[in-house]
PDB file of C-alpha atoms in Angstrom:
ATOM      1  CA  MET Y1182      77.644-260.039 -66.110  1.00 67.00           C
ATOM      2  CA  ASN Y1183      78.581-258.640 -62.688  1.00 79.00           C
ATOM      3  CA  LEU Y1184      82.157-258.152 -64.820  1.00 82.00           C
ATOM      4  CA  LYS Y1185      80.614-256.385 -67.756  1.00 80.00           C
ATOM      5  CA  TYR Y1186      78.734-254.047 -65.450  1.00 83.00           C
ATOM      6  CA  LYS Y1187      82.692-254.027 -63.111  1.00 83.00           C
ATOM      7  CA  ARG Y1188      84.322-252.883 -66.480  1.00 85.00           C
ATOM      8  CA  ARG Y1189      81.090-250.409 -66.883  1.00 85.00           C
ATOM      9  CA  TYR Y1190      81.740-249.002 -64.043  1.00 86.00           C
ATOM     10  CA  GLU Y1191      85.207-248.091 -63.985  1.00 87.00           C
ATOM     11  CA  ASN Y1192      85.340-247.153 -67.088  1.00 89.00           C
ATOM     12  CA  LEU Y1193      82.815-244.303 -66.171  1.00 90.00           C
ATOM     13  CA  LYS Y1194      85.023-243.737 -62.607  1.00 88.00           C
ATOM     14  CA  ARG Y1195      87.489-243.228 -64.722  1.00 89.00           C
ATOM     15  CA  CYS Y1196      85.769-240.623 -67.164  1.00 91.00           C
ATOM     16  CA  ILE Y1197      84.566-238.567 -64.019  1.00 92.00           C
ATOM     17  CA  LYS Y1198      87.781-238.622 -62.468  1.00 88.00           C
ATOM     18  CA  SER Y1199      89.204-237.161 -66.167  1.00 89.00           C
ATOM     19  CA  TYR Y1200      86.051-234.281 -66.606  1.00 90.00           C
ATOM     20  CA  THR Y1201      86.831-233.576 -62.574  1.00 90.00           C
ATOM     21  CA  LEU Y1202      90.756-232.629 -63.673  1.00 89.00           C
ATOM     22  CA  GLU Y1203      90.054-230.967 -67.350  1.00 89.00           C
ATOM     23  CA  ASN Y1204      86.955-228.367 -65.666  1.00 90.00           C
ATOM     24  CA  ALA Y1205      89.311-227.990 -62.395  1.00 88.00           C
ATOM     25  CA  ALA Y1206      92.126-226.978 -65.457  1.00 88.00           C
ATOM     26  CA  LEU Y1207      89.228-224.722 -66.925  1.00 90.00           C
ATOM     27  CA  THR Y1208      88.111-223.077 -63.752  1.00 88.00           C
ATOM     28  CA  ASP Y1209      92.303-222.461 -63.058  1.00 87.00           C
ATOM     29  CA  GLU Y1210      92.224-220.703 -66.719  1.00 88.00           C
ATOM     30  CA  ILE Y1211      89.356-218.969 -66.361  1.00 89.00           C
ATOM     31  CA  CYS Y1212      90.136-217.140 -63.248  1.00 86.00           C
ATOM     32  CA  HIS Y1213      94.008-216.316 -64.064  1.00 85.00           C
ATOM     33  CA  LEU Y1214      92.452-215.489 -67.793  1.00 87.00           C
ATOM     34  CA  GLN Y1215      90.415-213.240 -65.314  1.00 82.00           C
ATOM     35  CA  GLY Y1216      93.339-212.022 -63.167  1.00 82.00           C
ATOM     36  CA  GLU Y1217      94.559-210.716 -66.166  1.00 83.00           C
ATOM     37  CA  LEU Y1218      91.718-208.516 -67.609  1.00 80.00           C
ATOM     38  CA  SER Y1219      91.047-207.219 -64.402  1.00 76.00           C
ATOM     39  CA  ALA Y1220      95.178-205.735 -63.868  1.00 80.00           C
ATOM     40  CA  THR Y1221      94.667-205.086 -68.061  1.00 82.00           C
ATOM     41  CA  ARG Y1222      91.072-202.829 -67.042  1.00 75.00           C
ATOM     42  CA  THR Y1223      93.592-201.177 -64.437  1.00 76.00           C
ATOM     43  CA  HIS Y1224      96.237-200.081 -66.457  1.00 79.00           C
ATOM     44  CA  ARG Y1225      94.265-198.870 -69.224  1.00 76.00           C
ATOM     45  CA  LEU Y1226      92.086-196.727 -66.976  1.00 73.00           C
ATOM     46  CA  TYR Y1227      95.513-195.254 -65.622  1.00 74.00           C
ATOM     47  CA  LEU Y1228      96.674-194.409 -69.023  1.00 78.00           C
ATOM     48  CA  ILE Y1229      93.825-192.342 -70.094  1.00 73.00           C
ATOM     49  CA  GLU Y1230      94.130-190.082 -67.524  1.00 70.00           C
ATOM     50  CA  ARG Y1231      98.252-189.556 -67.560  1.00 71.00           C
ATOM     51  CA  LEU Y1232      96.837-189.657 -71.889  1.00 70.00           C
ATOM     52  CA  MET Y1233      93.912-186.862 -70.853  1.00 64.00           C
ATOM     53  CA  PHE Y1234      96.575-185.028 -68.165  1.00 61.00           C
ATOM     54  CA  TYR Y1235      99.422-184.596 -70.438  1.00 64.00           C
ATOM     55  CA  GLU Y1236      97.105-183.515 -73.194  1.00 58.00           C
ATOM     56  CA  GLY Y1237      95.432-181.073 -71.607  1.00 54.00           C
ATOM     57  CA  LEU Y1238      98.820-179.399 -69.488  1.00 54.00           C
ATOM     58  CA  GLU Y1239     100.252-179.283 -73.434  1.00 54.00           C
ATOM     59  CA  LYS Y1240      97.229-177.470 -74.486  1.00 49.00           C
ATOM     60  CA  SER Y1241      98.500-175.146 -71.431  1.00 49.00           C
ATOM     61  CA  SER Y1242     101.300-174.866 -72.383  1.00 55.00           C
ATOM     62  CA  ASN Y1243     101.219-173.598 -75.916  1.00 53.00           C
ATOM     63  CA  GLY Y1244      99.062-169.850 -75.254  1.00 50.00           C
ATOM     64  CA  ARG Y1245     101.639-169.064 -72.448  1.00 47.00           C
ATOM     65  CA  ASN Y1246     104.493-166.430 -73.912  1.00 46.00           C
ATOM     66  CA  SER Y1247     107.455-167.570 -75.588  1.00 42.00           C
ATOM     67  CA  LEU Y1248     110.873-166.393 -71.975  1.00 41.00           C
ATOM     68  CA  SER Y1249     114.360-165.470 -72.657  1.00 43.00           C
ATOM     69  CA  ASN Y1250     116.551-165.401 -69.436  1.00 44.00           C
ATOM     70  CA  GLY Y1251     112.965-166.224 -67.548  1.00 44.00           C
ATOM     71  CA  LYS Y1252     110.815-163.579 -68.191  1.00 45.00           C
ATOM     72  CA  PRO Y1253     109.160-163.708 -71.652  1.00 45.00           C
ATOM     73  CA  GLU Y1254     109.437-161.571 -74.730  1.00 46.00           C
ATOM     74  CA  SER Y1255     107.737-158.513 -75.397  1.00 45.00           C
ATOM     75  CA  ALA Y1256     105.929-158.371 -79.125  1.00 42.00           C
ATOM     76  CA  ASP Y1257     108.711-155.436 -80.053  1.00 47.00           C
ATOM     77  CA  ASN Y1258     111.556-157.806 -79.292  1.00 48.00           C
ATOM     78  CA  GLN Y1259     110.103-161.264 -80.294  1.00 46.00           C
ATOM     79  CA  ALA Y1260     109.555-158.452 -83.591  1.00 45.00           C
ATOM     80  CA  GLY Y1261     114.237-157.660 -83.638  1.00 49.00           C
ATOM     81  CA  SER Y1262     115.041-161.004 -82.377  1.00 44.00           C
ATOM     82  CA  LEU Y1263     113.610-161.536 -85.727  1.00 40.00           C
ATOM     83  CA  LYS Y1264     114.894-157.858 -87.811  1.00 44.00           C
ATOM     84  CA  LYS Y1265     118.466-159.401 -86.753  1.00 45.00           C
ATOM     85  CA  ILE Y1266     118.344-163.225 -87.759  1.00 43.00           C
ATOM     86  CA  LYS Y1267     116.119-161.362 -91.057  1.00 46.00           C
ATOM     87  CA  PRO Y1268     119.834-159.415 -92.967  1.00 48.00           C
ATOM     88  CA  ALA Y1269     118.320-156.234 -94.780  1.00 48.00           C
ATOM     89  CA  ALA Y1270     119.464-157.011 -98.188  1.00 48.00           C
ATOM     90  CA  MET Y1271     116.587-160.607 -97.942  1.00 48.00           C
ATOM     91  CA  GLN Y1272     114.030-158.764 -96.257  1.00 48.00           C
ATOM     92  CA  ARG Y1273     113.911-156.733 -99.377  1.00 50.00           C
ATOM     93  CA  LYS Y1274     114.516-158.927-101.503  1.00 46.00           C
ATOM     94  CA  LEU Y1275     110.768-161.273 -99.602  1.00 44.00           C
ATOM     95  CA  SER Y1276     109.047-157.780-100.028  1.00 48.00           C
ATOM     96  CA  GLU Y1277     109.768-157.629-104.030  1.00 49.00           C
ATOM     97  CA  GLU Y1278     108.940-161.464-104.164  1.00 48.00           C
ATOM     98  CA  LYS Y1279     105.044-161.540-104.514  1.00 44.00           C
ATOM     99  CA  PRO Y1280     103.439-164.698-102.765  1.00 44.00           C
ATOM    100  CA  LYS Y1281     101.730-167.368-104.198  1.00 44.00           C
ATOM    101  CA  ASN Y1282      98.805-169.216-103.927  1.00 42.00           C
ATOM    102  CA  VAL Y1283      96.936-166.726-101.539  1.00 39.00           C
ATOM    103  CA  GLY Y1284      93.817-167.662-102.006  1.00 38.00           C
ATOM    104  CA  ILE Y1285      94.841-171.801-101.079  1.00 37.00           C
ATOM    105  CA  ILE Y1286      94.381-171.807 -96.686  1.00 38.00           C
ATOM    106  CA  ARG Y1287      94.835-175.190 -95.023  1.00 41.00           C
ATOM    107  CA  LYS Y1288      93.161-176.206 -92.626  1.00 45.00           C
ATOM    108  CA  LYS Y1289      94.866-177.527 -90.319  1.00 49.00           C
ATOM    109  CA  LYS Y1290      93.052-181.256 -89.543  1.00 56.00           C
ATOM    110  CA  SER Y1291      92.384-182.399 -86.053  1.00 60.00           C
ATOM    111  CA  VAL Y1292      94.466-185.581 -84.371  1.00 75.00           C
ATOM    112  CA  PHE Y1293      92.588-187.514 -82.987  1.00 78.00           C
ATOM    113  CA  PRO Y1294      91.663-187.905 -79.706  1.00 82.00           C
ATOM    114  CA  VAL Y1295      91.900-184.403 -78.490  1.00 86.00           C
ATOM    115  CA  ASN Y1296      91.093-184.270 -74.939  1.00 86.00           C
ATOM    116  CA  LEU Y1297      88.125-182.014 -73.939  1.00 83.00           C
ATOM    117  CA  ASN Y1298      88.764-181.834 -70.246  1.00 81.00           C
ATOM    118  CA  SER Y1299      87.026-183.888 -68.266  1.00 85.00           C
ATOM    119  CA  VAL Y1300      86.368-185.832 -72.058  1.00 90.00           C
ATOM    120  CA  LEU Y1301      88.119-187.765 -74.386  1.00 90.00           C
ATOM    121  CA  LEU Y1302      86.861-187.442 -78.085  1.00 92.00           C
ATOM    122  CA  HIS Y1303      87.866-190.501 -80.534  1.00 92.00           C
ATOM    123  CA  SER Y1304      85.678-189.558 -83.123  1.00 90.00           C
ATOM    124  CA  LEU Y1305      83.780-186.718 -84.338  1.00 92.00           C
ATOM    125  CA  GLY Y1306      81.823-188.462 -86.951  1.00 91.00           C
ATOM    126  CA  GLU Y1307      79.442-187.633 -89.334  1.00 91.00           C
ATOM    127  CA  ILE Y1308      77.057-184.535 -90.015  1.00 92.00           C
ATOM    128  CA  ILE Y1309      73.588-185.995 -91.078  1.00 90.00           C
ATOM    129  CA  SER Y1310      72.182-183.300 -92.712  1.00 87.00           C
ATOM    130  CA  GLY Y1311      69.869-183.984 -94.961  1.00 87.00           C
ATOM    131  CA  ASN Y1312      68.109-186.253 -91.266  1.00 90.00           C
ATOM    132  CA  PRO Y1313      65.933-184.332 -88.885  1.00 90.00           C
ATOM    133  CA  ASN Y1314      66.473-186.855 -86.505  1.00 91.00           C
ATOM    134  CA  PHE Y1315      70.718-186.169 -86.665  1.00 93.00           C
ATOM    135  CA  HIS Y1316      69.986-182.565 -85.263  1.00 92.00           C
ATOM    136  CA  SER Y1317      67.613-180.587 -83.378  1.00 91.00           C
ATOM    137  CA  GLU Y1318      67.633-176.549 -82.192  1.00 91.00           C
ATOM    138  CA  ASN Y1319      70.261-176.887 -79.930  1.00 92.00           C
ATOM    139  CA  TRP Y1320      72.135-179.769 -81.089  1.00 93.00           C
ATOM    140  CA  ILE Y1321      74.052-181.859 -83.358  1.00 93.00           C
ATOM    141  CA  TYR Y1322      74.683-186.103 -83.058  1.00 94.00           C
ATOM    142  CA  PRO Y1323      76.192-187.001 -85.503  1.00 93.00           C
ATOM    143  CA  VAL Y1324      76.815-190.251 -86.838  1.00 93.00           C
ATOM    144  CA  GLY Y1325      80.247-192.267 -86.015  1.00 92.00           C
ATOM    145  CA  TYR Y1326      80.996-190.068 -82.865  1.00 94.00           C
ATOM    146  CA  VAL Y1327      83.139-192.029 -79.784  1.00 93.00           C
ATOM    147  CA  ALA Y1328      84.305-190.158 -77.260  1.00 94.00           C
ATOM    148  CA  THR Y1329      85.457-191.671 -73.541  1.00 93.00           C
ATOM    149  CA  ARG Y1330      85.094-190.047 -70.268  1.00 92.00           C
ATOM    150  CA  ILE Y1331      85.536-191.590 -66.781  1.00 92.00           C
ATOM    151  CA  PHE Y1332      82.449-191.954 -64.289  1.00 94.00           C
ATOM    152  CA  ALA Y1333      81.345-193.850 -61.404  1.00 92.00           C
ATOM    153  CA  HIS Y1334      80.980-197.855 -61.854  1.00 91.00           C
ATOM    154  CA  PRO Y1335      76.724-198.466 -62.240  1.00 89.00           C
ATOM    155  CA  LYS Y1336      77.702-201.566 -60.221  1.00 88.00           C
ATOM    156  CA  ASP Y1337      80.459-199.960 -57.537  1.00 89.00           C
ATOM    157  CA  PRO Y1338      79.673-195.947 -57.600  1.00 91.00           C
ATOM    158  CA  ARG Y1339      82.388-195.793 -55.412  1.00 91.00           C
ATOM    159  CA  LYS Y1340      85.266-196.913 -57.662  1.00 90.00           C
ATOM    160  CA  LYS Y1341      86.510-194.959 -61.690  1.00 90.00           C
ATOM    161  CA  CYS Y1342      85.354-196.042 -64.482  1.00 89.00           C
ATOM    162  CA  VAL Y1343      86.507-195.641 -68.050  1.00 90.00           C
ATOM    163  CA  PHE Y1344      82.735-194.910 -70.633  1.00 92.00           C
ATOM    164  CA  THR Y1345      82.443-195.441 -74.024  1.00 92.00           C
ATOM    165  CA  CYS Y1346      79.829-192.606 -74.916  1.00 94.00           C
ATOM    166  CA  LYS Y1347      78.888-194.215 -79.027  1.00 94.00           C
ATOM    167  CA  ILE Y1348      76.663-192.431 -81.769  1.00 94.00           C
ATOM    168  CA  LEU Y1349      75.235-194.903 -84.376  1.00 93.00           C
ATOM    169  CA  ASN Y1350      72.918-194.982 -86.720  1.00 92.00           C
ATOM    170  CA  ASN Y1351      69.817-197.445 -86.415  1.00 89.00           C
ATOM    171  CA  ALA Y1352      67.723-197.080 -89.474  1.00 88.00           C
ATOM    172  CA  GLY Y1353      67.513-193.399 -89.784  1.00 90.00           C
ATOM    173  CA  ILE Y1354      67.471-193.710 -86.190  1.00 92.00           C
ATOM    174  CA  PRO Y1355      70.222-192.697 -83.471  1.00 92.00           C
ATOM    175  CA  GLN Y1356      71.059-195.520 -81.396  1.00 93.00           C
ATOM    176  CA  PHE Y1357      72.306-193.388 -78.676  1.00 95.00           C
ATOM    177  CA  GLN Y1358      75.296-196.060 -76.434  1.00 93.00           C
ATOM    178  CA  ILE Y1359      77.220-195.836 -73.233  1.00 94.00           C
ATOM    179  CA  ILE Y1360      79.021-198.644 -73.381  1.00 91.00           C
ATOM    180  CA  PRO Y1361      81.261-198.711 -69.151  1.00 90.00           C
ATOM    181  CA  ASP Y1362      84.315-200.416 -69.976  1.00 83.00           C
ATOM    182  CA  ASN Y1363      84.481-203.229 -66.820  1.00 66.00           C
ATOM    183  CA  ASP Y1364      81.124-205.037 -68.256  1.00 70.00           C
ATOM    184  CA  LEU Y1365      80.182-205.068 -71.822  1.00 66.00           C
ATOM    185  CA  ASP Y1366      77.282-206.520 -71.303  1.00 70.00           C
ATOM    186  CA  GLY Y1367      75.178-204.005 -69.121  1.00 82.00           C
ATOM    187  CA  VAL Y1368      75.369-201.721 -72.511  1.00 89.00           C
ATOM    188  CA  PHE Y1369      73.514-199.044 -71.526  1.00 93.00           C
ATOM    189  CA  PHE Y1370      71.344-197.189 -75.778  1.00 89.00           C
ATOM    190  CA  GLY Y1371      68.516-195.659 -76.286  1.00 91.00           C
ATOM    191  CA  GLU Y1372      67.028-193.186 -78.720  1.00 91.00           C
ATOM    192  CA  SER Y1373      68.132-189.734 -77.147  1.00 93.00           C
ATOM    193  CA  ALA Y1374      71.243-188.844 -75.258  1.00 94.00           C
ATOM    194  CA  ASN Y1375      69.030-188.098 -71.884  1.00 94.00           C
ATOM    195  CA  ALA Y1376      67.597-191.857 -72.492  1.00 94.00           C
ATOM    196  CA  CYS Y1377      70.870-193.777 -71.680  1.00 93.00           C
ATOM    197  CA  HIS Y1378      71.751-191.271 -69.257  1.00 94.00           C
ATOM    198  CA  MET Y1379      69.153-192.055 -67.232  1.00 94.00           C
ATOM    199  CA  GLU Y1380      69.012-195.346 -67.166  1.00 94.00           C
ATOM    200  CA  LEU Y1381      73.438-195.228 -65.146  1.00 93.00           C
ATOM    201  CA  LEU Y1382      71.620-192.605 -63.607  1.00 94.00           C
ATOM    202  CA  ASN Y1383      69.025-194.683 -62.223  1.00 93.00           C
ATOM    203  CA  THR Y1384      71.380-198.089 -62.190  1.00 92.00           C
ATOM    204  CA  ILE Y1385      74.007-196.057 -59.472  1.00 93.00           C
ATOM    205  CA  GLN Y1386      70.308-194.415 -57.801  1.00 92.00           C
ATOM    206  CA  ARG Y1387      69.929-198.439 -57.318  1.00 91.00           C
ATOM    207  CA  CYS Y1388      72.724-199.953 -56.135  1.00 90.00           C
ATOM    208  CA  PRO Y1389      73.135-200.506 -52.794  1.00 88.00           C
ATOM    209  CA  ASN Y1390      76.177-199.429 -51.862  1.00 84.00           C
ATOM    210  CA  VAL Y1391      73.213-195.836 -52.452  1.00 87.00           C
ATOM    211  CA  LYS Y1392      72.240-195.160 -49.061  1.00 85.00           C
ATOM    212  CA  VAL Y1393      71.738-191.608 -50.299  1.00 87.00           C
ATOM    213  CA  LYS Y1394      68.932-190.223 -52.910  1.00 90.00           C
ATOM    214  CA  ILE Y1395      71.677-188.413 -55.055  1.00 90.00           C
ATOM    215  CA  PRO Y1396      70.386-185.788 -57.023  1.00 90.00           C
ATOM    216  CA  PHE Y1397      71.002-185.892 -60.673  1.00 91.00           C
ATOM    217  CA  GLU Y1398      70.262-184.285 -62.883  1.00 90.00           C
ATOM    218  CA  LEU Y1399      69.762-185.508 -66.730  1.00 91.00           C
ATOM    219  CA  GLN Y1400      72.593-184.228 -69.164  1.00 92.00           C
ATOM    220  CA  GLY Y1401      73.319-186.829 -71.630  1.00 92.00           C
ATOM    221  CA  GLU Y1402      74.580-183.976 -74.702  1.00 93.00           C
ATOM    222  CA  VAL Y1403      77.086-182.832 -71.924  1.00 93.00           C
ATOM    223  CA  PHE Y1404      77.951-186.408 -70.474  1.00 94.00           C
ATOM    224  CA  PHE Y1405      78.448-186.832 -73.955  1.00 95.00           C
ATOM    225  CA  GLY Y1406      80.975-183.906 -74.440  1.00 92.00           C
ATOM    226  CA  LEU Y1407      78.472-182.766 -78.016  1.00 93.00           C
ATOM    227  CA  SER Y1408      78.316-179.307 -74.912  1.00 91.00           C
ATOM    228  CA  ASN Y1409      82.188-179.158 -75.238  1.00 90.00           C
ATOM    229  CA  GLN Y1410      83.103-175.553 -76.990  1.00 90.00           C
ATOM    230  CA  LYS Y1411      85.679-177.643 -78.848  1.00 90.00           C
ATOM    231  CA  THR Y1412      83.271-180.511 -80.429  1.00 92.00           C
ATOM    232  CA  GLN Y1413      80.961-177.274 -81.128  1.00 91.00           C
ATOM    233  CA  SER Y1414      83.398-176.096 -82.991  1.00 91.00           C
ATOM    234  CA  LEU Y1415      84.877-178.394 -85.072  1.00 92.00           C
ATOM    235  CA  LEU Y1416      81.375-179.433 -85.521  1.00 92.00           C
ATOM    236  CA  MET Y1417      80.813-175.706 -87.539  1.00 91.00           C
ATOM    237  CA  ALA Y1418      83.734-176.524 -89.059  1.00 90.00           C
ATOM    238  CA  ASP Y1419      81.673-179.378 -90.721  1.00 88.00           C
ATOM    239  CA  PRO Y1420      79.914-178.745 -94.428  1.00 86.00           C
ATOM    240  CA  GLY Y1421      77.499-180.088 -93.435  1.00 88.00           C
ATOM    241  CA  PHE Y1422      76.429-178.375 -90.129  1.00 91.00           C
ATOM    242  CA  GLN Y1423      75.528-175.499 -92.095  1.00 89.00           C
ATOM    243  CA  GLN Y1424      72.881-177.216 -94.110  1.00 89.00           C
ATOM    244  CA  CYS Y1425      70.820-178.597 -90.180  1.00 90.00           C
ATOM    245  CA  SER Y1426      68.334-176.930 -91.057  1.00 86.00           C
ATOM    246  CA  ASN Y1427      66.224-177.294 -88.344  1.00 87.00           C
ATOM    247  CA  PHE Y1428      69.668-176.429 -85.850  1.00 91.00           C
ATOM    248  CA  LYS Y1429      69.547-172.682 -83.926  1.00 90.00           C
ATOM    249  CA  SER Y1430      72.435-172.443 -81.946  1.00 90.00           C
ATOM    250  CA  PHE Y1431      74.267-174.931 -79.491  1.00 91.00           C
ATOM    251  CA  ILE Y1432      73.643-174.602 -75.380  1.00 87.00           C
ATOM    252  CA  VAL Y1433      76.534-174.000 -73.360  1.00 83.00           C
ATOM    253  CA  PRO Y1434      76.272-176.249 -69.352  1.00 82.00           C
ATOM    254  CA  THR Y1435      77.228-173.470 -67.249  1.00 81.00           C
ATOM    255  CA  SER Y1436      79.835-174.535 -64.573  1.00 79.00           C
ATOM    256  CA  LYS Y1437      77.044-175.603 -62.403  1.00 79.00           C
ATOM    257  CA  SER Y1438      76.099-178.104 -64.076  1.00 78.00           C
ATOM    258  CA  LEU Y1439      79.354-179.094 -65.043  1.00 84.00           C
ATOM    259  CA  ASN Y1440      80.136-180.762 -61.444  1.00 87.00           C
ATOM    260  CA  ASN Y1441      76.688-182.164 -60.380  1.00 89.00           C
ATOM    261  CA  PRO Y1442      76.892-185.924 -59.733  1.00 92.00           C
ATOM    262  CA  SER Y1443      75.490-186.809 -62.786  1.00 92.00           C
ATOM    263  CA  ILE Y1444      78.624-185.500 -64.409  1.00 92.00           C
ATOM    264  CA  SER Y1445      81.056-184.865 -62.057  1.00 91.00           C
ATOM    265  CA  PHE Y1446      82.656-188.130 -59.890  1.00 92.00           C
ATOM    266  CA  GLU Y1447      84.324-186.079 -57.779  1.00 92.00           C
ATOM    267  CA  THR Y1448      81.552-183.768 -56.984  1.00 92.00           C
ATOM    268  CA  LEU Y1449      79.578-188.010 -56.799  1.00 92.00           C
ATOM    269  CA  GLN Y1450      81.840-189.170 -53.616  1.00 92.00           C
ATOM    270  CA  THR Y1451      80.404-186.522 -51.861  1.00 90.00           C
ATOM    271  CA  PHE Y1452      77.173-187.767 -51.782  1.00 89.00           C
ATOM    272  CA  LEU Y1453      78.340-190.931 -51.394  1.00 87.00           C
ATOM    273  CA  SER Y1454      80.958-190.412 -48.329  1.00 77.00           C
TER     274      SER Y1454
END
């Protein structure tokens, strides 16, 4: 009998040793994957910042006048240079020809993502004009809208975090989502943009690192990027825009509201420092 139990005891010891080694290997693998995930998130944040910077730089450079010997060309000089390129006979021939397909106007489609300064618009979505829940007097909430912005991390407001803002259709009712990139379990959602924004701001205010009362303001639509004039112009070009019966006009935020700590990461840091 003693030999029988001794054999069982040895088997249990071997099993425990095997499980201990396997658990240690799994722990090492998890730590390695967490390190890679953290580095990937940091790299993604850096790439988003660079993308927003370069798209803003490209947009500003497109609005400049063309340069000639370091000086901007006037309209007369540009027209004169074009005349020099085309011979007079060719100009007469072009003037005699009748333009074809004059009535066809092709709209230039926006290439996504679109840089909205502080917001990066990935998808405009679709306007549901037949459902009054998806628009109000001053706002339109397209289903499938996706945008990202950089703001304070909800668990550590001194660190930057990429937030993905989405608008979904939940059985005929809009569902707004704010998803932090570094904490996929801490998703903020609600039936309005202000509800999501309020949950995020409350979480930041309750953070142990925050020792002062921050003058937050609810600006859900601004946080989502729906107040941006580029977004509004894209929505106005949608065929369903004219069919939104309850809608009257968009609200354009002031520069003061855009610099509020509830929207601007840099302004928030001045209250935390």
